[in-house]
C-alpha cells in the first residue's frame, strides 16, 4: 500500500543520507500533502515550507467541483487496470506525451496563451512513465489522507501559492490553508491554473526567491537572538 507517511520518511532519509540538517521543503499538488506530513513527522528538518497549488488533504473531494463523486470510482478503475496492466501501461506511454494530450490539457485546465507546449511536454513524458496502477494508488492515498490538523502547529516561514483558475485544487483551499498557518504568506497567481509555475514562471520563482531571502534571514536573526551567549572565554 502507498502511504503519504512513507513519502515523508523517504524525504527525511534523503536529507539524512546527504548530510543535510534542514532544508526548504517545497511541494506541488499532491506534494503539498507530503511536505505537510514531513513537517509533522520531521519538523526539525524543515527550515521553511513552500506549498504550491495543493491542499492539505482529501484531494478528490474538491476536484473540479466534483463534490467527492469521483472518489467511489477509483477502486473500479484500479480493478479494470489490474486485469490488463501491460496494456494500460503501454497506452499511457504511447498517448500521454502527445499533442493530443496537450490539446486535452488546454481544454480542461491549463492556459495555452501562457504555456509553451515545449515546456509542458517534459511533464507529460514524466507522467507517461508512471505505471497507471501506481499513480491511482497514490491518488487514492491523497484522497484518504489529510494533514489539515498540522497547519496551526507550523512554526517555520511558509509561502502558499495558489492559481486563481486552478480547477484541480481550487484557490479557496489555498486561501484557507494560508489562514490556518500562523504568519504564512499567500501568493495568488492571476490566470494561474494547476500549472501556475509553468504559466507564470517569472512571477512564481521571483516570489519564492524574495520570500526565502526575506523570511529565512529574519528567522535566522531571531534564532541567533534567542540563543544563549557563550561566555566560556571569560571563565578561568
mmCIF file of C-alpha atoms in Angstrom:
data_model
loop_
_atom_site.group_PDB
_atom_site.id
_atom_site.type_symbol
_atom_site.label_atom_id
_atom_site.label_comp_id
_atom_site.label_asym_id
_atom_site.label_seq_id
_atom_site.Cartn_x
_atom_site.Cartn_y
_atom_site.Cartn_z
ATOM 1 C CA UNK A 1 0.000 0.000 0.000
ATOM 2 C CA UNK A 2 1.191 3.516 -0.843
ATOM 3 C CA UNK A 3 1.227 5.801 2.212
ATOM 4 C CA UNK A 4 1.948 9.510 2.497
ATOM 5 C CA UNK A 5 3.892 8.884 5.689
ATOM 6 C CA UNK A 6 6.295 6.675 3.713
ATOM 7 C CA UNK A 7 6.950 9.508 1.256
ATOM 8 C CA UNK A 8 7.599 11.795 4.219
ATOM 9 C CA UNK A 9 10.031 9.332 5.778
ATOM 10 C CA UNK A 10 11.768 8.829 2.413
ATOM 11 C CA UNK A 11 12.331 12.586 2.241
ATOM 12 C CA UNK A 12 13.849 12.557 5.713
ATOM 13 C CA UNK A 13 16.113 9.661 4.671
ATOM 14 C CA UNK A 14 17.359 11.633 1.655
ATOM 15 C CA UNK A 15 18.231 14.567 3.905
ATOM 16 C CA UNK A 16 19.972 12.200 6.298
ATOM 17 C CA UNK A 17 21.975 10.472 3.556
ATOM 18 C CA UNK A 18 23.068 13.792 2.047
ATOM 19 C CA UNK A 19 24.049 15.133 5.483
ATOM 20 C CA UNK A 20 21.512 17.938 5.158
ATOM 21 C CA UNK A 21 20.499 19.183 8.575
ATOM 22 C CA UNK A 22 17.468 21.108 7.322
ATOM 23 C CA UNK A 23 16.016 22.280 4.018
ATOM 24 C CA UNK A 24 13.269 24.311 2.431
ATOM 25 C CA UNK A 25 10.526 21.772 1.703
ATOM 26 C CA UNK A 26 8.586 22.579 -1.459
ATOM 27 C CA UNK A 27 5.669 20.592 -2.857
ATOM 28 C CA UNK A 28 3.278 20.955 -5.782
ATOM 29 C CA UNK A 29 -0.190 19.396 -5.991
ATOM 30 C CA UNK A 30 -0.114 16.073 -4.089
ATOM 31 C CA UNK A 31 3.375 17.053 -2.981
ATOM 32 C CA UNK A 32 1.799 19.609 -0.639
ATOM 33 C CA UNK A 33 0.442 16.760 1.476
ATOM 34 C CA UNK A 34 3.865 15.111 1.509
ATOM 35 C CA UNK A 35 5.507 18.340 2.674
ATOM 36 C CA UNK A 36 2.944 18.831 5.432
ATOM 37 C CA UNK A 37 3.278 15.220 6.583
ATOM 38 C CA UNK A 38 7.061 15.608 6.505
ATOM 39 C CA UNK A 39 6.751 18.622 8.772
ATOM 40 C CA UNK A 40 4.534 16.668 11.149
ATOM 41 C CA UNK A 41 6.979 13.758 11.394
ATOM 42 C CA UNK A 42 10.337 15.508 10.942
ATOM 43 C CA UNK A 43 9.759 19.163 11.712
ATOM 44 C CA UNK A 44 13.351 19.740 12.788
ATOM 45 C CA UNK A 45 14.332 19.066 9.152
ATOM 46 C CA UNK A 46 12.266 21.950 7.738
ATOM 47 C CA UNK A 47 13.664 25.473 7.599
ATOM 48 C CA UNK A 48 10.700 26.740 5.529
ATOM 49 C CA UNK A 49 7.724 25.425 3.547
ATOM 50 C CA UNK A 50 6.540 26.347 0.045
ATOM 51 C CA UNK A 51 3.114 24.886 -0.763
ATOM 52 C CA UNK A 52 2.178 25.229 -4.433
ATOM 53 C CA UNK A 53 -1.278 24.608 -5.926
ATOM 54 C CA UNK A 54 -2.243 21.992 -3.396
ATOM 55 C CA UNK A 55 -4.385 21.215 -0.390
ATOM 56 C CA UNK A 56 -3.738 19.552 2.967
ATOM 57 C CA UNK A 57 -5.833 16.506 2.087
ATOM 58 C CA UNK A 58 -8.868 14.751 0.600
ATOM 59 C CA UNK A 59 -7.827 15.617 -2.945
ATOM 60 C CA UNK A 60 -10.788 14.334 -4.961
ATOM 61 C CA UNK A 61 -13.468 15.837 -2.726
ATOM 62 C CA UNK A 62 -12.995 19.219 -4.408
ATOM 63 C CA UNK A 63 -11.555 18.190 -7.790
ATOM 64 C CA UNK A 64 -13.222 20.396 -10.438
ATOM 65 C CA UNK A 65 -16.347 20.750 -8.328
ATOM 66 C CA UNK A 66 -16.977 17.008 -8.200
ATOM 67 C CA UNK A 67 -18.030 17.178 -4.528
ATOM 68 C CA UNK A 68 -16.442 13.781 -3.898
ATOM 69 C CA UNK A 69 -18.300 11.982 -6.679
ATOM 70 C CA UNK A 70 -15.060 10.722 -8.251
ATOM 71 C CA UNK A 71 -13.717 9.037 -5.119
ATOM 72 C CA UNK A 72 -16.006 5.943 -5.258
ATOM 73 C CA UNK A 73 -14.912 5.295 -8.853
ATOM 74 C CA UNK A 74 -11.233 4.755 -8.009
ATOM 75 C CA UNK A 75 -11.480 1.106 -6.854
ATOM 76 C CA UNK A 76 -13.360 0.136 -10.033
ATOM 77 C CA UNK A 77 -10.814 1.876 -12.242
ATOM 78 C CA UNK A 78 -7.940 0.175 -10.419
ATOM 79 C CA UNK A 79 -9.583 -3.231 -10.837
ATOM 80 C CA UNK A 80 -10.015 -2.614 -14.562
ATOM 81 C CA UNK A 81 -6.354 -1.659 -14.943
ATOM 82 C CA UNK A 82 -5.314 -4.637 -12.826
ATOM 83 C CA UNK A 83 -6.863 -7.005 -15.366
ATOM 84 C CA UNK A 84 -4.558 -5.764 -18.133
ATOM 85 C CA UNK A 85 -1.713 -3.736 -16.573
ATOM 86 C CA UNK A 86 0.662 -4.079 -19.529
ATOM 87 C CA UNK A 87 -1.911 -2.829 -21.978
ATOM 88 C CA UNK A 88 -2.749 0.246 -19.902
ATOM 89 C CA UNK A 89 0.919 0.922 -19.220
ATOM 90 C CA UNK A 90 1.671 0.755 -22.939
ATOM 91 C CA UNK A 91 -1.238 3.034 -23.771
ATOM 92 C CA UNK A 92 -0.133 5.636 -21.242
ATOM 93 C CA UNK A 93 3.418 5.667 -22.647
ATOM 94 C CA UNK A 94 2.019 5.979 -26.153
ATOM 95 C CA UNK A 95 -0.775 8.521 -25.669
ATOM 96 C CA UNK A 96 0.209 10.818 -22.800
ATOM 97 C CA UNK A 97 3.317 12.515 -24.277
ATOM 98 C CA UNK A 98 1.485 13.649 -27.420
ATOM 99 C CA UNK A 99 -0.003 16.775 -28.926
ATOM 100 C CA UNK A 100 -3.439 15.226 -28.353
ATOM 101 C CA UNK A 101 -2.809 15.125 -24.596
ATOM 102 C CA UNK A 102 -1.631 18.744 -24.757
ATOM 103 C CA UNK A 103 -4.853 19.753 -26.505
ATOM 104 C CA UNK A 104 -6.941 17.960 -23.900
ATOM 105 C CA UNK A 105 -4.976 19.627 -21.096
ATOM 106 C CA UNK A 106 -5.644 23.061 -22.573
ATOM 107 C CA UNK A 107 -9.358 22.293 -22.754
ATOM 108 C CA UNK A 108 -9.550 21.023 -19.173
ATOM 109 C CA UNK A 109 -7.092 23.147 -17.205
ATOM 110 C CA UNK A 110 -4.016 24.971 -18.473
ATOM 111 C CA UNK A 111 -3.956 28.305 -20.266
ATOM 112 C CA UNK A 112 -2.432 27.794 -23.747
ATOM 113 C CA UNK A 113 -1.741 31.522 -24.012
ATOM 114 C CA UNK A 114 0.632 31.315 -21.040
ATOM 115 C CA UNK A 115 2.308 27.911 -21.545
ATOM 116 C CA UNK A 116 4.525 26.866 -24.419
ATOM 117 C CA UNK A 117 3.833 23.225 -25.431
ATOM 118 C CA UNK A 118 7.602 22.640 -25.496
ATOM 119 C CA UNK A 119 7.747 23.475 -21.774
ATOM 120 C CA UNK A 120 4.805 21.207 -20.972
ATOM 121 C CA UNK A 121 5.934 18.099 -22.834
ATOM 122 C CA UNK A 122 8.612 17.070 -20.269
ATOM 123 C CA UNK A 123 5.839 16.937 -17.679
ATOM 124 C CA UNK A 124 3.749 14.698 -19.928
ATOM 125 C CA UNK A 125 6.734 12.446 -20.668
ATOM 126 C CA UNK A 126 7.420 12.052 -16.972
ATOM 127 C CA UNK A 127 3.782 11.289 -16.264
ATOM 128 C CA UNK A 128 3.717 8.668 -19.028
ATOM 129 C CA UNK A 129 6.483 6.706 -17.271
ATOM 130 C CA UNK A 130 4.432 6.266 -14.107
ATOM 131 C CA UNK A 131 2.616 2.935 -14.004
ATOM 132 C CA UNK A 132 -1.148 3.664 -14.115
ATOM 133 C CA UNK A 133 -1.980 1.443 -11.139
ATOM 134 C CA UNK A 134 0.735 3.062 -9.042
ATOM 135 C CA UNK A 135 -0.468 6.550 -9.975
ATOM 136 C CA UNK A 136 -4.027 5.640 -8.993
ATOM 137 C CA UNK A 137 -2.833 4.175 -5.700
ATOM 138 C CA UNK A 138 -1.048 7.453 -4.929
ATOM 139 C CA UNK A 139 -4.177 9.363 -5.897
ATOM 140 C CA UNK A 140 -6.282 7.112 -3.668
ATOM 141 C CA UNK A 141 -3.959 7.749 -0.728
ATOM 142 C CA UNK A 142 -4.052 11.508 -1.370
ATOM 143 C CA UNK A 143 -7.839 11.299 -1.279
ATOM 144 C CA UNK A 144 -7.906 9.488 2.062
ATOM 145 C CA UNK A 145 -5.026 11.313 3.753
ATOM 146 C CA UNK A 146 -5.188 14.702 5.460
ATOM 147 C CA UNK A 147 -2.641 16.849 7.242
ATOM 148 C CA UNK A 148 -5.071 19.681 7.973
ATOM 149 C CA UNK A 149 -4.572 19.237 11.709
ATOM 150 C CA UNK A 150 -0.902 20.178 11.487
ATOM 151 C CA UNK A 151 -1.466 23.584 9.825
ATOM 152 C CA UNK A 152 -1.951 25.512 13.066
ATOM 153 C CA UNK A 153 1.231 23.938 14.500
ATOM 154 C CA UNK A 154 3.601 25.162 11.755
ATOM 155 C CA UNK A 155 6.331 27.383 13.184
ATOM 156 C CA UNK A 156 8.597 27.897 10.159
ATOM 157 C CA UNK A 157 8.224 30.504 7.383
ATOM 158 C CA UNK A 158 5.582 29.300 4.938
ATOM 159 C CA UNK A 159 4.564 30.509 1.486
ATOM 160 C CA UNK A 160 1.320 29.288 -0.080
ATOM 161 C CA UNK A 161 0.969 29.646 -3.864
ATOM 162 C CA UNK A 162 -2.493 29.491 -5.438
ATOM 163 C CA UNK A 163 -3.648 29.614 -9.043
ATOM 164 C CA UNK A 164 -6.708 31.824 -9.414
ATOM 165 C CA UNK A 165 -8.145 29.419 -12.016
ATOM 166 C CA UNK A 166 -6.942 26.149 -10.516
ATOM 167 C CA UNK A 167 -9.652 23.554 -11.131
ATOM 168 C CA UNK A 168 -7.771 20.624 -9.560
ATOM 169 C CA UNK A 169 -7.206 22.247 -6.170
ATOM 170 C CA UNK A 170 -9.466 25.321 -6.115
ATOM 171 C CA UNK A 171 -7.803 28.531 -4.862
ATOM 172 C CA UNK A 172 -10.111 28.833 -1.878
ATOM 173 C CA UNK A 173 -8.401 25.748 -0.422
ATOM 174 C CA UNK A 174 -5.043 27.510 -0.605
ATOM 175 C CA UNK A 175 -6.540 30.648 0.935
ATOM 176 C CA UNK A 176 -7.975 28.611 3.811
ATOM 177 C CA UNK A 177 -4.648 26.843 4.274
ATOM 178 C CA UNK A 178 -2.780 30.153 4.435
ATOM 179 C CA UNK A 179 -5.259 31.490 7.003
ATOM 180 C CA UNK A 180 -4.675 28.492 9.267
ATOM 181 C CA UNK A 181 -0.862 28.576 9.108
ATOM 182 C CA UNK A 182 0.495 31.168 11.549
ATOM 183 C CA UNK A 183 2.277 34.095 9.897
ATOM 184 C CA UNK A 184 2.194 32.492 6.441
ATOM 185 C CA UNK A 185 2.240 34.368 3.132
ATOM 186 C CA UNK A 186 -0.093 33.835 0.179
ATOM 187 C CA UNK A 187 0.713 34.379 -3.493
ATOM 188 C CA UNK A 188 -2.357 34.337 -5.740
ATOM 189 C CA UNK A 189 -1.315 33.876 -9.372
ATOM 190 C CA UNK A 190 -3.559 35.768 -11.762
ATOM 191 C CA UNK A 191 -4.910 33.492 -14.525
ATOM 192 C CA UNK A 192 -2.909 30.670 -12.989
ATOM 193 C CA UNK A 193 -4.262 27.130 -13.225
ATOM 194 C CA UNK A 194 -2.930 23.978 -11.559
ATOM 195 C CA UNK A 195 0.234 24.538 -13.605
ATOM 196 C CA UNK A 196 0.727 28.125 -12.429
ATOM 197 C CA UNK A 197 4.530 27.686 -12.073
ATOM 198 C CA UNK A 198 4.685 26.932 -15.814
ATOM 199 C CA UNK A 199 2.220 29.644 -16.780
ATOM 200 C CA UNK A 200 3.826 32.444 -14.761
ATOM 201 C CA UNK A 201 7.355 31.149 -14.051
ATOM 202 C CA UNK A 202 8.930 34.551 -13.501
ATOM 203 C CA UNK A 203 6.265 35.630 -11.035
ATOM 204 C CA UNK A 204 6.276 32.383 -9.047
ATOM 205 C CA UNK A 205 10.055 31.943 -8.984
ATOM 206 C CA UNK A 206 10.583 35.603 -8.095
ATOM 207 C CA UNK A 207 8.069 35.432 -5.246
ATOM 208 C CA UNK A 208 9.673 32.277 -3.836
ATOM 209 C CA UNK A 209 13.151 33.807 -4.037
ATOM 210 C CA UNK A 210 12.005 37.028 -2.353
ATOM 211 C CA UNK A 211 10.178 35.047 0.347
ATOM 212 C CA UNK A 212 13.244 32.924 1.135
ATOM 213 C CA UNK A 213 15.635 35.876 1.040
ATOM 214 C CA UNK A 214 13.498 37.833 3.493
ATOM 215 C CA UNK A 215 11.955 35.250 5.775
ATOM 216 C CA UNK A 216 14.921 32.915 6.234
ATOM 217 C CA UNK A 217 17.170 35.823 7.161
ATOM 218 C CA UNK A 218 14.609 37.045 9.688
ATOM 219 C CA UNK A 219 14.202 33.540 11.115
ATOM 220 C CA UNK A 220 17.980 33.140 11.423
ATOM 221 C CA UNK A 221 18.284 36.501 13.181
ATOM 222 C CA UNK A 222 15.535 35.599 15.646
ATOM 223 C CA UNK A 223 17.152 32.236 16.379
ATOM 224 C CA UNK A 224 20.513 33.920 16.932
ATOM 225 C CA UNK A 225 18.989 36.485 19.286
ATOM 226 C CA UNK A 226 17.246 33.765 21.281
ATOM 227 C CA UNK A 227 20.387 31.618 21.650
ATOM 228 C CA UNK A 228 22.222 31.899 24.979
ATOM 229 C CA UNK A 229 25.535 33.733 24.817
ATOM 230 C CA UNK A 230 28.707 31.655 25.085
ATOM 231 C CA UNK A 231 30.780 33.208 27.870
ATOM 232 C CA UNK A 232 33.179 30.294 28.198
ATOM 233 C CA UNK A 233 36.131 32.501 27.153
ATOM 234 C CA UNK A 234 35.643 34.613 30.229
ATOM 235 C CA UNK A 235 35.952 31.648 32.594
ATOM 236 C CA UNK A 236 39.291 30.905 34.234
#
